[in-house]
Amino acid sequence: MTLTVLLAFVAGFFIGNGLPYFVEGSTGRTVNPGPFGDGAVVNVVSGWVLLVIGALAWHFADVPAHPWPGWTAAALGLLAVGLVHARTWRADVWGRRRPWNATS
């Protein structure tokens, strides 16, 4: 059960982390901060990699064997990354965010 909880938490965390990068990149927005550089393509690839890692963690978590702990851990992982994003994206930790109305 410990492995289920750990992998489900990782799955929730990585899926919650990958989704904003993938969505922002696929819509062409480039103001989304990221550790690997600026640009829509970088965000799409980063988000896709994170989503794949999350999906693999979920696959190996064996949540059907322990549904309550597994789903709870995934929800907590999602909440954790949401709180991390709320804090770091607002602070612009990489110092690369430009306002929408800024000219290049």
Tab-separated table of C-alpha atoms in Angstrom:
chain	number	residue	atom	x	y	z
A	1	MET	CA	0.000	0.000	0.000
A	2	THR	CA	2.914	2.364	0.652
A	3	LEU	CA	4.030	2.062	-2.976
A	4	THR	CA	0.471	2.767	-4.144
A	5	VAL	CA	0.301	5.936	-2.043
A	6	LEU	CA	3.730	7.125	-3.163
A	7	LEU	CA	3.139	6.489	-6.867
A	8	ALA	CA	-0.375	7.960	-6.768
A	9	PHE	CA	0.975	11.111	-5.102
A	10	VAL	CA	3.692	11.354	-7.771
A	11	ALA	CA	1.072	10.822	-10.491
A	12	GLY	CA	-1.152	13.598	-9.139
A	13	PHE	CA	1.817	15.921	-8.734
A	14	PHE	CA	3.245	15.351	-12.203
A	15	ILE	CA	-0.102	15.458	-13.995
A	16	GLY	CA	-1.026	18.648	-12.149
A	17	ASN	CA	2.349	20.101	-13.061
A	18	GLY	CA	2.257	19.064	-16.704
A	19	LEU	CA	-1.255	20.172	-17.547
A	20	PRO	CA	-0.705	23.963	-17.275
A	21	TYR	CA	2.502	23.801	-19.316
A	22	PHE	CA	0.871	21.710	-22.034
A	23	VAL	CA	-2.276	23.848	-22.236
A	24	GLU	CA	-0.450	27.174	-22.197
A	25	GLY	CA	2.041	26.008	-24.810
A	26	SER	CA	-0.555	24.470	-27.099
A	27	THR	CA	-2.535	27.716	-27.099
A	28	GLY	CA	0.568	29.635	-28.146
A	29	ARG	CA	1.080	31.596	-24.957
A	30	THR	CA	4.724	32.217	-24.185
A	31	VAL	CA	4.420	34.103	-20.907
A	32	ASN	CA	4.112	30.900	-18.898
A	33	PRO	CA	7.249	30.642	-16.752
A	34	GLY	CA	9.264	27.476	-17.090
A	35	PRO	CA	12.638	26.195	-15.994
A	36	PHE	CA	13.666	25.070	-19.500
A	37	GLY	CA	13.258	28.343	-21.359
A	38	ASP	CA	10.583	30.420	-22.992
A	39	GLY	CA	8.352	29.483	-25.873
A	40	ALA	CA	5.221	27.622	-26.687
A	41	VAL	CA	7.040	24.559	-28.037
A	42	VAL	CA	9.162	24.263	-24.902
A	43	ASN	CA	6.018	24.413	-22.775
A	44	VAL	CA	4.218	21.779	-24.873
A	45	VAL	CA	7.168	19.371	-24.703
A	46	SER	CA	7.713	19.983	-20.976
A	47	GLY	CA	4.023	19.466	-20.259
A	48	TRP	CA	3.879	16.315	-22.382
A	49	VAL	CA	6.877	14.779	-20.607
A	50	LEU	CA	5.360	15.548	-17.207
A	51	LEU	CA	1.999	14.089	-18.250
A	52	VAL	CA	3.683	10.894	-19.488
A	53	ILE	CA	5.606	10.522	-16.212
A	54	GLY	CA	2.375	11.040	-14.278
A	55	ALA	CA	0.549	8.484	-16.413
A	56	LEU	CA	3.316	5.924	-15.898
A	57	ALA	CA	3.282	6.502	-12.139
A	58	TRP	CA	-0.509	6.083	-12.120
A	59	HIS	CA	-0.257	2.881	-14.155
A	60	PHE	CA	2.167	1.293	-11.701
A	61	ALA	CA	0.393	2.612	-8.582
A	62	ASP	CA	-2.148	-0.253	-8.604
A	63	VAL	CA	-4.882	2.020	-7.310
A	64	PRO	CA	-7.665	-0.592	-7.766
A	65	ALA	CA	-6.017	-2.646	-5.005
A	66	HIS	CA	-6.134	0.308	-2.569
A	67	PRO	CA	-8.650	2.823	-3.971
A	68	TRP	CA	-9.121	5.164	-1.001
A	69	PRO	CA	-5.433	5.659	-0.187
A	70	GLY	CA	-4.546	5.855	-3.890
A	71	TRP	CA	-7.138	8.435	-4.870
A	72	THR	CA	-6.475	10.449	-1.710
A	73	ALA	CA	-2.736	10.512	-2.403
A	74	ALA	CA	-3.332	11.575	-6.025
A	75	ALA	CA	-5.632	14.377	-4.862
A	76	LEU	CA	-3.028	15.534	-2.343
A	77	GLY	CA	-0.325	15.494	-5.023
A	78	LEU	CA	-2.532	17.613	-7.254
A	79	LEU	CA	-3.222	20.020	-4.396
A	80	ALA	CA	0.482	20.234	-3.534
A	81	VAL	CA	1.551	21.175	-7.054
A	82	GLY	CA	-1.325	23.634	-7.306
A	83	LEU	CA	-0.083	25.399	-4.196
A	84	VAL	CA	3.487	25.387	-5.536
A	85	HIS	CA	2.288	26.945	-8.800
A	86	ALA	CA	0.191	29.541	-7.000
A	87	ARG	CA	3.240	30.685	-5.091
A	88	THR	CA	6.014	30.420	-7.678
A	89	TRP	CA	4.150	31.627	-10.764
A	90	ARG	CA	2.930	34.705	-8.960
A	91	ALA	CA	6.457	35.480	-7.778
A	92	ASP	CA	7.962	34.929	-11.291
A	93	VAL	CA	10.878	32.969	-9.852
A	94	TRP	CA	12.652	32.664	-13.206
A	95	GLY	CA	12.253	36.383	-13.910
A	96	ARG	CA	11.059	35.839	-17.460
A	97	ARG	CA	7.382	36.714	-17.399
A	98	ARG	CA	6.310	39.584	-19.599
A	99	PRO	CA	2.982	41.327	-19.286
A	100	TRP	CA	0.511	40.649	-22.118
A	101	ASN	CA	0.655	44.217	-23.342
A	102	ALA	CA	4.473	44.481	-23.401
A	103	THR	CA	6.183	45.007	-26.711
A	104	SER	CA	9.233	43.012	-27.672
